[in-house]
Structures are given as C-alpha cells and as structure tokens.
C-alpha cells in the first residue's frame, strides 16, 4: 500500500497487529457507548489542577474520533516495517519510551503556549497519537525515498509521499493536534538519537517481553504470505535502493514475458518462438534439451561440434554473419562482464552476436544451461542483468 519494504500484510508484526485490532475495537465500543467517553478525555486541566493522573494513561491510549483512529491505523500499518527490522521488543521499547517522553512534552508545551500567548490549553486530542508521530523520525531518516512520478514536471512523487499526506491529514483533524505532533516529533528525535542515554532508561523489560511472547504473540501472529516474491531489508540505504531496483527489473521482465505469452496465444503462427518454453522453473531446468538420437552401429561419424563462440572464420561461416572483433575488445568485454553485468544497448559499436556469445558464456560459467541462457537473453533483449535476475529467481 505504502512502502514496499518487506512482504505485505502483518507478517512478523504481532505488536502492530495487536495495536490495530485492540485500539480500533475500543474506539468502536466507545462510539457505541458514549456515556463512557468522559473517562478517556485527555484533559490537561484536570491532570495539573485536580491531580487526576489516571487521565494521563486513559486519555493517551484510545482515540475518541473515528477519523483520528482511521489515520493513525494507516500509519501504524505502514510503520510495521520498523517492527520487522528492529524486532518486536525494540519496537515496543521505542513506543514505550516516546509515550513517556511525549507525556512530559505535552505538559511543557502547553505551559509554554500559555506563557507566550496567555491562552490555557485544557483538552488535547485523545489517543496513541504522539508515539505515532514520533515514528516519522526514523521513517524520514532510515527509509529510502524511491521516485515514482512527477506532477507538472517539477513536483516529485515518491514512495513515501502518501505516508506524509496521511500524517498531514491527521495533523489538521483538530486545532491542537499540532501540539501533539510537535511533542511526538521531539520525543522521537530524542529517543532515536539516544540523547541522555534514554534508550537505556526507557525500554521494555525482558520479563514483560517474555510474557507477551508466550501469551499475546500466538494470538496476533499471522501466517507467512504466499504468492509474492520475497524481498529482504538491507541494512543501509544503498542496499535497500539496490533491492528496490532489482525488484522493479524483475517485475518488468515478468510483464514482458506475460505480454509475449498473451501475444503468442492470440496470434499463433507456425515457425515462431515457443514462448511457453521460456524461463522454465528450476525443477524443469535441463529437461528441455532434445533427446539423443540412436546412432547406427555401422556409422563412425564423429559427434557434431557445438557452434563456436569466438570470432574465428568458422564461427562466422556457421552463423552467416561476417564480422570481426579484435582481441583487445574481447578482453575488455570479458573484464567488464566480470565486474558488472552490461547490456547490449551500452555498447553500440560492438556486433551483437559476439557480445551475446560472451553473455551466454558468462551465464554458463555461473551454472545455467546453454539453452536457458539463450532463451533468457532473447526474452530480455540481450540484457544480461535482467536475464541473470530472472534465472536466479526461477
């Protein structure tokens, strides 16, 4: 829906799933039972003047507005990637630490606003909103930005734009939501940067984590999603960008393959390439070679030699193309292929056939059969990078 890091759904994110189900369910119950909403109002005046400290807990857990619940649920669903990356205990420690820090920041910011503008803030929006806003700090600092498109040729749209739009919608839902958002951002920045060793002071205890693992995790853990390509989560931004680009290359190759199959199905013609045989799976790889013909005992004809891949006159005569490649060019291409896979479009001055022969030799050295390498290169328009990715995935 939002970012594409990791698999879809709530797999390996039991805490995020529990927050979505429990908090949303309690909001619906309070909507149906409005006489109990008074207990969950986040009233700063009652906390500071009447010393009703319990409102600090009840008023900062459950949202009383359905729109705030919907927007915060979308953000929690998107921020589940931090639970997968850091682990459930560390993710819970981040939420717990920012929850305590934001409670202190709410009071300080309300007092500062009263001192500067002589206006007392009595009530603030209720719900688990400050920890949700605090997650924008690691989201901005650690999640890479992948460009998607542009509006009017100047405004870029990235994979993170929709998340910021939902956060902006939540920010404008009530007059003093900006105070909650500022408190959450300050708390998230302090905890993420480990200012004053906050990560050692505010964390999830090990005994409480074990209780949640044995009692709550079996209830909220989900099955592994099927039918999607597994994608890892790199430790650095460069690795994550490379994983994203490899996924896009694979999707492009699959789209070309499916389009070719549809075209061959609608317009069958004799003598064309059988697209249904392209990219066999690993269990069928090597079975598409033609069976060996029995040879009569009286014949002593030597076995046919495979076509040569070099630039000798024999190879040129076999393929019917008269071209030559110098020895230095072949060495340069071999070195380039060993350092980084290249496509035929990058070297326009070199003939196509010897370059494709080098790509076939390179794929055979990696352990693929010659037939699979030829079919992958033909379908990928002689792009060895896309062909290699597809052969490795299938």
mmCIF file of C-alpha atoms in Angstrom:
data_model
loop_
_atom_site.group_PDB
_atom_site.id
_atom_site.type_symbol
_atom_site.label_atom_id
_atom_site.label_comp_id
_atom_site.label_asym_id
_atom_site.label_seq_id
_atom_site.Cartn_x
_atom_site.Cartn_y
_atom_site.Cartn_z
ATOM 1 C CA UNK A 1 0.000 0.000 0.000
ATOM 2 C CA UNK A 2 2.647 2.446 1.027
ATOM 3 C CA UNK A 3 6.258 1.378 1.037
ATOM 4 C CA UNK A 4 7.317 -1.900 -0.430
ATOM 5 C CA UNK A 5 9.953 -2.885 2.022
ATOM 6 C CA UNK A 6 9.389 -6.472 3.085
ATOM 7 C CA UNK A 7 6.268 -8.513 2.484
ATOM 8 C CA UNK A 8 2.738 -7.198 2.534
ATOM 9 C CA UNK A 9 0.349 -7.760 5.406
ATOM 10 C CA UNK A 10 1.181 -8.052 9.097
ATOM 11 C CA UNK A 11 3.577 -10.980 8.890
ATOM 12 C CA UNK A 12 6.225 -10.807 11.660
ATOM 13 C CA UNK A 13 4.488 -7.755 13.167
ATOM 14 C CA UNK A 14 2.359 -9.040 16.084
ATOM 15 C CA UNK A 15 2.594 -5.816 18.088
ATOM 16 C CA UNK A 16 1.403 -3.693 15.172
ATOM 17 C CA UNK A 17 -1.445 -6.105 14.547
ATOM 18 C CA UNK A 18 -2.429 -6.043 18.219
ATOM 19 C CA UNK A 19 -2.437 -2.246 18.309
ATOM 20 C CA UNK A 20 -4.591 -2.076 15.188
ATOM 21 C CA UNK A 21 -7.163 -4.570 16.435
ATOM 22 C CA UNK A 22 -7.358 -3.610 20.106
ATOM 23 C CA UNK A 23 -7.282 0.183 19.787
ATOM 24 C CA UNK A 24 -9.668 0.239 16.832
ATOM 25 C CA UNK A 25 -12.052 -2.114 18.619
ATOM 26 C CA UNK A 26 -12.055 0.007 21.773
ATOM 27 C CA UNK A 27 -12.744 3.135 19.727
ATOM 28 C CA UNK A 28 -15.767 1.489 18.131
ATOM 29 C CA UNK A 29 -17.019 0.362 21.546
ATOM 30 C CA UNK A 30 -16.723 3.880 22.975
ATOM 31 C CA UNK A 31 -18.573 5.227 19.946
ATOM 32 C CA UNK A 32 -21.438 2.851 20.674
ATOM 33 C CA UNK A 33 -21.302 3.632 24.412
ATOM 34 C CA UNK A 34 -20.903 7.426 24.575
ATOM 35 C CA UNK A 35 -21.508 7.655 28.339
ATOM 36 C CA UNK A 36 -18.068 6.157 28.991
ATOM 37 C CA UNK A 37 -16.181 8.608 26.778
ATOM 38 C CA UNK A 38 -15.784 11.007 29.674
ATOM 39 C CA UNK A 39 -13.256 8.643 31.254
ATOM 40 C CA UNK A 40 -10.943 8.794 28.220
ATOM 41 C CA UNK A 41 -10.818 12.549 27.615
ATOM 42 C CA UNK A 42 -7.269 13.910 27.625
ATOM 43 C CA UNK A 43 -7.903 16.855 29.986
ATOM 44 C CA UNK A 44 -4.692 18.674 30.962
ATOM 45 C CA UNK A 45 -6.532 20.977 33.344
ATOM 46 C CA UNK A 46 -7.843 18.010 35.340
ATOM 47 C CA UNK A 47 -4.385 16.446 35.388
ATOM 48 C CA UNK A 48 -2.474 19.514 36.567
ATOM 49 C CA UNK A 49 -5.088 21.195 38.759
ATOM 50 C CA UNK A 50 -7.147 18.300 40.109
ATOM 51 C CA UNK A 51 -4.272 15.769 40.093
ATOM 52 C CA UNK A 52 -6.185 13.184 38.090
ATOM 53 C CA UNK A 53 -3.056 11.394 36.922
ATOM 54 C CA UNK A 54 -5.039 8.405 35.647
ATOM 55 C CA UNK A 55 -6.281 10.587 32.795
ATOM 56 C CA UNK A 56 -2.700 10.723 31.551
ATOM 57 C CA UNK A 57 -2.952 6.971 30.875
ATOM 58 C CA UNK A 58 -6.554 6.658 29.717
ATOM 59 C CA UNK A 59 -6.514 9.813 27.615
ATOM 60 C CA UNK A 60 -3.374 8.824 25.704
ATOM 61 C CA UNK A 61 -4.369 5.337 24.573
ATOM 62 C CA UNK A 62 -7.771 5.342 22.849
ATOM 63 C CA UNK A 63 -8.899 7.783 20.169
ATOM 64 C CA UNK A 64 -12.374 9.248 20.561
ATOM 65 C CA UNK A 65 -12.589 10.415 16.921
ATOM 66 C CA UNK A 66 -13.083 7.824 14.190
ATOM 67 C CA UNK A 67 -11.139 9.909 11.686
ATOM 68 C CA UNK A 68 -8.126 10.027 14.001
ATOM 69 C CA UNK A 69 -8.423 6.270 14.519
ATOM 70 C CA UNK A 70 -8.501 5.631 10.784
ATOM 71 C CA UNK A 71 -5.465 7.821 10.005
ATOM 72 C CA UNK A 72 -3.419 6.521 12.931
ATOM 73 C CA UNK A 73 -4.253 2.933 11.940
ATOM 74 C CA UNK A 74 -2.964 3.562 8.420
ATOM 75 C CA UNK A 75 0.257 4.988 9.830
ATOM 76 C CA UNK A 76 0.734 2.108 12.273
ATOM 77 C CA UNK A 77 0.228 -0.344 9.411
ATOM 78 C CA UNK A 78 2.894 1.419 7.391
ATOM 79 C CA UNK A 79 5.327 1.707 10.316
ATOM 80 C CA UNK A 80 5.177 -2.046 10.912
ATOM 81 C CA UNK A 81 8.401 -2.233 8.893
ATOM 82 C CA UNK A 82 10.265 -0.986 11.975
ATOM 83 C CA UNK A 83 8.975 -3.922 13.997
ATOM 84 C CA UNK A 84 10.276 -6.293 11.337
ATOM 85 C CA UNK A 85 13.605 -4.536 11.129
ATOM 86 C CA UNK A 86 14.311 -3.913 14.815
ATOM 87 C CA UNK A 87 12.337 -6.737 16.418
ATOM 88 C CA UNK A 88 9.179 -6.626 18.489
ATOM 89 C CA UNK A 89 10.900 -5.826 21.780
ATOM 90 C CA UNK A 90 12.927 -2.914 20.415
ATOM 91 C CA UNK A 91 9.878 -1.571 18.584
ATOM 92 C CA UNK A 92 7.860 -1.790 21.806
ATOM 93 C CA UNK A 93 10.682 -0.036 23.665
ATOM 94 C CA UNK A 94 10.568 2.810 21.142
ATOM 95 C CA UNK A 95 6.805 3.211 21.571
ATOM 96 C CA UNK A 96 7.045 3.000 25.358
ATOM 97 C CA UNK A 97 9.921 5.478 25.584
ATOM 98 C CA UNK A 98 8.305 8.017 23.279
ATOM 99 C CA UNK A 99 4.989 7.593 25.130
ATOM 100 C CA UNK A 100 6.577 8.667 28.429
ATOM 101 C CA UNK A 101 8.629 11.443 26.818
ATOM 102 C CA UNK A 102 5.648 12.846 24.926
ATOM 103 C CA UNK A 103 3.570 12.911 28.117
ATOM 104 C CA UNK A 104 6.155 15.226 29.647
ATOM 105 C CA UNK A 105 6.424 17.245 26.429
ATOM 106 C CA UNK A 106 2.649 17.760 26.266
ATOM 107 C CA UNK A 107 2.641 19.449 29.672
ATOM 108 C CA UNK A 108 5.737 21.549 28.894
ATOM 109 C CA UNK A 109 4.433 22.721 25.517
ATOM 110 C CA UNK A 110 1.013 23.550 26.967
ATOM 111 C CA UNK A 111 2.642 25.624 29.707
ATOM 112 C CA UNK A 112 4.902 27.370 27.179
ATOM 113 C CA UNK A 113 1.889 28.172 24.974
ATOM 114 C CA UNK A 114 0.050 29.591 28.000
ATOM 115 C CA UNK A 115 3.075 31.702 28.937
ATOM 116 C CA UNK A 116 3.634 33.098 25.432
ATOM 117 C CA UNK A 117 0.055 33.690 24.273
ATOM 118 C CA UNK A 118 -1.839 33.819 27.600
ATOM 119 C CA UNK A 119 -4.152 31.001 26.491
ATOM 120 C CA UNK A 120 -4.667 27.894 28.595
ATOM 121 C CA UNK A 121 -4.901 24.581 26.785
ATOM 122 C CA UNK A 122 -7.411 22.466 28.663
ATOM 123 C CA UNK A 123 -8.005 19.474 26.381
ATOM 124 C CA UNK A 124 -5.862 17.717 23.790
ATOM 125 C CA UNK A 125 -6.805 15.073 21.230
ATOM 126 C CA UNK A 126 -7.004 11.662 22.866
ATOM 127 C CA UNK A 127 -5.335 8.506 21.617
ATOM 128 C CA UNK A 128 -1.955 6.947 20.932
ATOM 129 C CA UNK A 129 -1.045 9.849 18.670
ATOM 130 C CA UNK A 130 2.284 11.140 19.974
ATOM 131 C CA UNK A 131 4.110 7.776 19.571
ATOM 132 C CA UNK A 132 2.669 7.525 16.060
ATOM 133 C CA UNK A 133 4.041 10.959 15.158
ATOM 134 C CA UNK A 134 7.384 10.026 16.747
ATOM 135 C CA UNK A 135 7.764 7.182 14.231
ATOM 136 C CA UNK A 136 8.086 9.774 11.470
ATOM 137 C CA UNK A 137 11.619 10.469 12.731
ATOM 138 C CA UNK A 138 13.113 7.027 11.895
ATOM 139 C CA UNK A 139 10.867 6.894 8.834
ATOM 140 C CA UNK A 140 12.425 10.083 7.474
ATOM 141 C CA UNK A 141 15.986 9.173 8.442
ATOM 142 C CA UNK A 142 16.230 5.462 7.582
ATOM 143 C CA UNK A 143 13.683 4.613 4.867
ATOM 144 C CA UNK A 144 14.981 5.386 1.348
ATOM 145 C CA UNK A 145 12.962 7.561 -0.981
ATOM 146 C CA UNK A 146 12.122 5.952 -4.325
ATOM 147 C CA UNK A 147 10.856 8.344 -7.050
ATOM 148 C CA UNK A 148 7.599 7.273 -8.663
ATOM 149 C CA UNK A 149 6.463 10.161 -10.873
ATOM 150 C CA UNK A 150 6.290 13.926 -11.091
ATOM 151 C CA UNK A 151 3.444 16.419 -11.082
ATOM 152 C CA UNK A 152 3.731 19.239 -13.634
ATOM 153 C CA UNK A 153 7.289 18.122 -14.259
ATOM 154 C CA UNK A 154 8.633 19.743 -11.085
ATOM 155 C CA UNK A 155 6.918 18.218 -8.013
ATOM 156 C CA UNK A 156 8.324 14.730 -7.359
ATOM 157 C CA UNK A 157 6.089 11.951 -6.067
ATOM 158 C CA UNK A 158 7.962 9.239 -4.167
ATOM 159 C CA UNK A 159 7.055 6.026 -2.370
ATOM 160 C CA UNK A 160 6.888 7.989 0.912
ATOM 161 C CA UNK A 161 4.599 10.800 -0.264
ATOM 162 C CA UNK A 162 1.350 9.051 0.636
ATOM 163 C CA UNK A 163 2.565 8.475 4.204
ATOM 164 C CA UNK A 164 3.276 12.169 4.649
ATOM 165 C CA UNK A 165 -0.126 13.029 3.190
ATOM 166 C CA UNK A 166 -1.874 10.797 5.747
ATOM 167 C CA UNK A 167 0.197 12.391 8.506
ATOM 168 C CA UNK A 168 -0.807 15.843 7.264
ATOM 169 C CA UNK A 169 -4.446 14.791 7.263
ATOM 170 C CA UNK A 170 -4.105 13.641 10.858
ATOM 171 C CA UNK A 171 -2.338 16.888 11.741
ATOM 172 C CA UNK A 172 -5.259 19.011 10.524
ATOM 173 C CA UNK A 173 -8.007 16.986 12.228
ATOM 174 C CA UNK A 174 -8.222 19.171 15.378
ATOM 175 C CA UNK A 175 -6.996 22.639 16.465
ATOM 176 C CA UNK A 176 -4.361 21.440 18.959
ATOM 177 C CA UNK A 177 -3.175 18.389 17.038
ATOM 178 C CA UNK A 178 -0.054 20.369 16.120
ATOM 179 C CA UNK A 179 0.940 20.340 19.794
ATOM 180 C CA UNK A 180 0.624 16.527 19.907
ATOM 181 C CA UNK A 181 2.595 16.227 16.641
ATOM 182 C CA UNK A 182 5.371 18.543 17.860
ATOM 183 C CA UNK A 183 5.574 16.641 21.131
ATOM 184 C CA UNK A 184 5.823 13.332 19.260
ATOM 185 C CA UNK A 185 8.494 14.567 16.855
ATOM 186 C CA UNK A 186 10.620 15.960 19.684
ATOM 187 C CA UNK A 187 10.237 12.747 21.677
ATOM 188 C CA UNK A 188 11.044 10.591 18.652
ATOM 189 C CA UNK A 189 14.139 12.625 17.852
ATOM 190 C CA UNK A 190 15.416 12.437 21.433
ATOM 191 C CA UNK A 191 14.841 8.695 21.703
ATOM 192 C CA UNK A 192 16.163 7.870 18.232
ATOM 193 C CA UNK A 193 19.369 9.837 18.804
ATOM 194 C CA UNK A 194 19.699 8.309 22.302
ATOM 195 C CA UNK A 195 20.050 11.679 23.995
ATOM 196 C CA UNK A 196 20.980 11.354 27.698
ATOM 197 C CA UNK A 197 21.086 7.554 27.205
ATOM 198 C CA UNK A 198 17.309 7.418 27.026
ATOM 199 C CA UNK A 199 17.332 4.018 25.351
ATOM 200 C CA UNK A 200 18.931 2.551 28.488
ATOM 201 C CA UNK A 201 16.465 4.242 30.812
ATOM 202 C CA UNK A 202 13.186 3.714 28.925
ATOM 203 C CA UNK A 203 12.898 0.227 27.457
ATOM 204 C CA UNK A 204 10.655 -2.830 27.529
ATOM 205 C CA UNK A 205 11.665 -5.159 30.398
ATOM 206 C CA UNK A 206 12.777 -8.634 29.427
ATOM 207 C CA UNK A 207 10.255 -10.366 31.701
ATOM 208 C CA UNK A 208 7.375 -8.394 30.196
ATOM 209 C CA UNK A 209 8.628 -9.191 26.711
ATOM 210 C CA UNK A 210 8.678 -12.923 27.528
ATOM 211 C CA UNK A 211 5.118 -12.757 28.854
ATOM 212 C CA UNK A 212 3.960 -11.063 25.657
ATOM 213 C CA UNK A 213 5.845 -13.592 23.531
ATOM 214 C CA UNK A 214 4.187 -16.614 25.144
ATOM 215 C CA UNK A 215 0.708 -15.199 25.768
ATOM 216 C CA UNK A 216 -0.044 -12.492 23.199
ATOM 217 C CA UNK A 217 2.154 -13.257 20.209
ATOM 218 C CA UNK A 218 0.344 -16.545 19.346
ATOM 219 C CA UNK A 219 -2.916 -14.582 19.210
ATOM 220 C CA UNK A 220 -1.706 -11.820 16.883
ATOM 221 C CA UNK A 221 0.928 -13.573 14.787
ATOM 222 C CA UNK A 222 -0.035 -14.064 11.148
ATOM 223 C CA UNK A 223 0.945 -16.694 8.569
ATOM 224 C CA UNK A 224 3.647 -16.109 6.028
ATOM 225 C CA UNK A 225 2.196 -14.551 2.865
ATOM 226 C CA UNK A 226 2.255 -16.758 -0.198
ATOM 227 C CA UNK A 227 2.353 -15.869 -3.843
ATOM 228 C CA UNK A 228 4.775 -12.955 -3.625
ATOM 229 C CA UNK A 229 8.458 -12.547 -4.285
ATOM 230 C CA UNK A 230 10.499 -12.457 -1.057
ATOM 231 C CA UNK A 231 12.413 -9.233 -0.631
ATOM 232 C CA UNK A 232 14.974 -8.631 2.081
ATOM 233 C CA UNK A 233 15.562 -5.469 4.021
ATOM 234 C CA UNK A 234 19.046 -4.073 3.576
ATOM 235 C CA UNK A 235 20.977 -2.633 6.446
ATOM 236 C CA UNK A 236 21.942 0.508 4.511
ATOM 237 C CA UNK A 237 20.109 2.856 2.207
ATOM 238 C CA UNK A 238 22.217 1.819 -0.795
ATOM 239 C CA UNK A 239 21.358 -1.850 -0.307
ATOM 240 C CA UNK A 240 17.678 -1.032 0.039
ATOM 241 C CA UNK A 241 17.743 1.044 -3.154
ATOM 242 C CA UNK A 242 19.520 -1.794 -4.985
ATOM 243 C CA UNK A 243 16.925 -4.291 -3.754
ATOM 244 C CA UNK A 244 14.164 -1.984 -4.926
ATOM 245 C CA UNK A 245 15.714 -1.605 -8.382
ATOM 246 C CA UNK A 246 16.200 -5.371 -8.702
ATOM 247 C CA UNK A 247 12.544 -5.887 -7.819
ATOM 248 C CA UNK A 248 11.480 -3.365 -10.461
ATOM 249 C CA UNK A 249 13.696 -5.094 -13.061
ATOM 250 C CA UNK A 250 12.153 -8.431 -12.223
ATOM 251 C CA UNK A 251 8.622 -7.031 -12.455
ATOM 252 C CA UNK A 252 9.454 -5.508 -15.846
ATOM 253 C CA UNK A 253 10.812 -8.817 -17.082
ATOM 254 C CA UNK A 254 7.735 -10.679 -15.860
ATOM 255 C CA UNK A 255 5.483 -8.131 -17.560
ATOM 256 C CA UNK A 256 7.340 -8.587 -20.857
ATOM 257 C CA UNK A 257 7.114 -12.352 -20.513
ATOM 258 C CA UNK A 258 3.363 -12.298 -19.802
ATOM 259 C CA UNK A 259 2.771 -9.903 -22.693
ATOM 260 C CA UNK A 260 4.683 -12.202 -25.034
ATOM 261 C CA UNK A 261 2.626 -15.184 -23.899
ATOM 262 C CA UNK A 262 -0.640 -13.327 -24.456
ATOM 263 C CA UNK A 263 0.515 -12.230 -27.911
ATOM 264 C CA UNK A 264 1.512 -15.764 -28.825
ATOM 265 C CA UNK A 265 -1.819 -17.116 -27.545
ATOM 266 C CA UNK A 266 -3.936 -14.660 -29.542
ATOM 267 C CA UNK A 267 -1.882 -14.883 -32.762
ATOM 268 C CA UNK A 268 -0.475 -18.401 -33.127
ATOM 269 C CA UNK A 269 1.769 -18.763 -36.185
ATOM 270 C CA UNK A 270 3.914 -21.645 -37.301
ATOM 271 C CA UNK A 271 7.650 -21.192 -37.106
ATOM 272 C CA UNK A 272 7.607 -18.589 -34.322
ATOM 273 C CA UNK A 273 9.401 -18.962 -30.989
ATOM 274 C CA UNK A 274 7.513 -21.037 -28.451
ATOM 275 C CA UNK A 275 7.116 -18.515 -25.649
ATOM 276 C CA UNK A 276 5.588 -21.125 -23.353
ATOM 277 C CA UNK A 277 9.039 -22.702 -23.017
ATOM 278 C CA UNK A 278 10.713 -19.539 -21.827
ATOM 279 C CA UNK A 279 12.171 -19.425 -18.335
ATOM 280 C CA UNK A 280 11.441 -22.935 -17.047
ATOM 281 C CA UNK A 281 11.500 -23.380 -13.297
ATOM 282 C CA UNK A 282 14.482 -24.880 -11.522
ATOM 283 C CA UNK A 283 12.906 -28.308 -11.260
ATOM 284 C CA UNK A 284 12.394 -28.428 -15.067
ATOM 285 C CA UNK A 285 15.704 -26.789 -15.921
ATOM 286 C CA UNK A 286 17.844 -29.020 -18.105
ATOM 287 C CA UNK A 287 14.876 -31.139 -19.265
ATOM 288 C CA UNK A 288 14.234 -29.071 -22.374
ATOM 289 C CA UNK A 289 17.241 -30.448 -24.234
ATOM 290 C CA UNK A 290 16.323 -32.637 -27.248
ATOM 291 C CA UNK A 291 16.807 -36.388 -26.650
ATOM 292 C CA UNK A 292 19.843 -38.021 -28.199
ATOM 293 C CA UNK A 293 19.107 -39.877 -31.439
ATOM 294 C CA UNK A 294 20.245 -43.518 -31.612
ATOM 295 C CA UNK A 295 23.187 -43.946 -33.970
ATOM 296 C CA UNK A 296 23.540 -46.990 -36.234
ATOM 297 C CA UNK A 297 26.411 -49.274 -35.390
ATOM 298 C CA UNK A 298 27.893 -49.119 -38.852
ATOM 299 C CA UNK A 299 28.382 -45.360 -38.831
ATOM 300 C CA UNK A 300 31.537 -43.907 -37.396
ATOM 301 C CA UNK A 301 30.631 -40.297 -37.884
ATOM 302 C CA UNK A 302 32.041 -38.130 -35.074
ATOM 303 C CA UNK A 303 29.568 -36.256 -32.893
ATOM 304 C CA UNK A 304 28.645 -32.804 -34.162
ATOM 305 C CA UNK A 305 30.651 -29.992 -32.660
ATOM 306 C CA UNK A 306 28.781 -27.193 -30.899
ATOM 307 C CA UNK A 307 28.820 -23.821 -32.624
ATOM 308 C CA UNK A 308 31.865 -21.783 -31.806
ATOM 309 C CA UNK A 309 31.515 -18.596 -29.800
ATOM 310 C CA UNK A 310 34.737 -16.903 -30.824
ATOM 311 C CA UNK A 311 35.403 -14.630 -33.764
ATOM 312 C CA UNK A 312 37.077 -17.243 -35.966
ATOM 313 C CA UNK A 313 36.108 -17.596 -39.654
ATOM 314 C CA UNK A 314 34.462 -20.952 -38.886
ATOM 315 C CA UNK A 315 32.038 -19.355 -36.438
ATOM 316 C CA UNK A 316 31.315 -16.557 -38.878
ATOM 317 C CA UNK A 317 30.553 -19.047 -41.601
ATOM 318 C CA UNK A 318 28.239 -21.065 -39.349
ATOM 319 C CA UNK A 319 26.103 -18.130 -38.332
ATOM 320 C CA UNK A 320 26.202 -16.436 -41.691
ATOM 321 C CA UNK A 321 27.424 -13.101 -40.355
ATOM 322 C CA UNK A 322 30.814 -11.714 -41.387
ATOM 323 C CA UNK A 323 32.122 -9.636 -38.541
ATOM 324 C CA UNK A 324 35.286 -9.496 -36.527
ATOM 325 C CA UNK A 325 36.140 -8.396 -33.017
ATOM 326 C CA UNK A 326 39.662 -7.574 -32.023
ATOM 327 C CA UNK A 327 41.353 -9.449 -29.207
ATOM 328 C CA UNK A 328 41.612 -6.335 -27.059
ATOM 329 C CA UNK A 329 37.858 -5.745 -27.430
ATOM 330 C CA UNK A 330 37.060 -9.282 -26.294
ATOM 331 C CA UNK A 331 39.363 -8.917 -23.271
ATOM 332 C CA UNK A 332 37.777 -5.572 -22.397
ATOM 333 C CA UNK A 333 34.263 -7.011 -22.664
ATOM 334 C CA UNK A 334 35.194 -10.032 -20.564
ATOM 335 C CA UNK A 335 36.648 -7.786 -17.861
ATOM 336 C CA UNK A 336 33.544 -5.550 -17.921
ATOM 337 C CA UNK A 337 31.210 -8.521 -17.663
ATOM 338 C CA UNK A 338 33.175 -9.869 -14.711
ATOM 339 C CA UNK A 339 32.983 -6.530 -12.891
ATOM 340 C CA UNK A 340 29.353 -5.545 -13.640
ATOM 341 C CA UNK A 341 26.701 -7.059 -15.934
ATOM 342 C CA UNK A 342 26.289 -4.975 -19.078
ATOM 343 C CA UNK A 343 23.544 -4.841 -21.649
ATOM 344 C CA UNK A 344 23.896 -4.746 -25.403
ATOM 345 C CA UNK A 345 22.487 -1.233 -25.582
ATOM 346 C CA UNK A 346 25.518 0.129 -23.726
ATOM 347 C CA UNK A 347 27.981 -0.987 -26.424
ATOM 348 C CA UNK A 348 26.573 0.031 -29.774
ATOM 349 C CA UNK A 349 29.845 -0.200 -31.669
ATOM 350 C CA UNK A 350 30.321 -3.927 -30.946
ATOM 351 C CA UNK A 351 28.485 -6.505 -33.125
ATOM 352 C CA UNK A 352 25.531 -8.144 -31.409
ATOM 353 C CA UNK A 353 26.384 -11.799 -31.992
ATOM 354 C CA UNK A 354 29.876 -11.908 -30.386
ATOM 355 C CA UNK A 355 28.567 -9.859 -27.447
ATOM 356 C CA UNK A 356 25.653 -12.265 -26.968
ATOM 357 C CA UNK A 357 28.125 -15.140 -27.136
ATOM 358 C CA UNK A 358 30.081 -13.576 -24.311
ATOM 359 C CA UNK A 359 26.878 -13.183 -22.281
ATOM 360 C CA UNK A 360 25.954 -16.835 -22.913
ATOM 361 C CA UNK A 361 29.425 -17.939 -21.826
ATOM 362 C CA UNK A 362 29.138 -15.794 -18.720
ATOM 363 C CA UNK A 363 25.772 -17.348 -17.755
ATOM 364 C CA UNK A 364 27.082 -20.868 -18.436
ATOM 365 C CA UNK A 365 30.015 -20.166 -16.126
ATOM 366 C CA UNK A 366 27.503 -19.196 -13.423
ATOM 367 C CA UNK A 367 25.949 -22.699 -13.650
ATOM 368 C CA UNK A 368 22.994 -22.202 -16.009
ATOM 369 C CA UNK A 369 22.468 -24.367 -19.059
ATOM 370 C CA UNK A 370 23.162 -23.002 -22.513
ATOM 371 C CA UNK A 371 19.540 -23.318 -23.658
ATOM 372 C CA UNK A 372 18.222 -21.487 -20.592
ATOM 373 C CA UNK A 373 20.800 -18.740 -21.048
ATOM 374 C CA UNK A 374 19.902 -18.271 -24.727
ATOM 375 C CA UNK A 375 16.162 -18.142 -24.009
ATOM 376 C CA UNK A 376 16.617 -15.687 -21.151
ATOM 377 C CA UNK A 377 18.784 -13.387 -23.267
ATOM 378 C CA UNK A 378 16.344 -13.488 -26.180
ATOM 379 C CA UNK A 379 13.385 -12.638 -23.969
ATOM 380 C CA UNK A 380 15.253 -9.856 -22.136
ATOM 381 C CA UNK A 381 16.550 -8.247 -25.332
ATOM 382 C CA UNK A 382 20.156 -9.283 -24.571
ATOM 383 C CA UNK A 383 20.111 -7.638 -21.146
ATOM 384 C CA UNK A 384 22.322 -9.917 -19.056
ATOM 385 C CA UNK A 385 21.341 -8.175 -15.812
ATOM 386 C CA UNK A 386 17.623 -8.883 -16.232
ATOM 387 C CA UNK A 387 18.296 -12.381 -17.553
ATOM 388 C CA UNK A 388 20.502 -13.232 -14.591
ATOM 389 C CA UNK A 389 17.965 -11.929 -12.072
ATOM 390 C CA UNK A 390 15.182 -13.987 -13.578
ATOM 391 C CA UNK A 391 17.267 -17.158 -13.795
ATOM 392 C CA UNK A 392 18.266 -16.770 -10.161
ATOM 393 C CA UNK A 393 14.678 -16.220 -9.028
ATOM 394 C CA UNK A 394 13.300 -19.139 -11.056
#
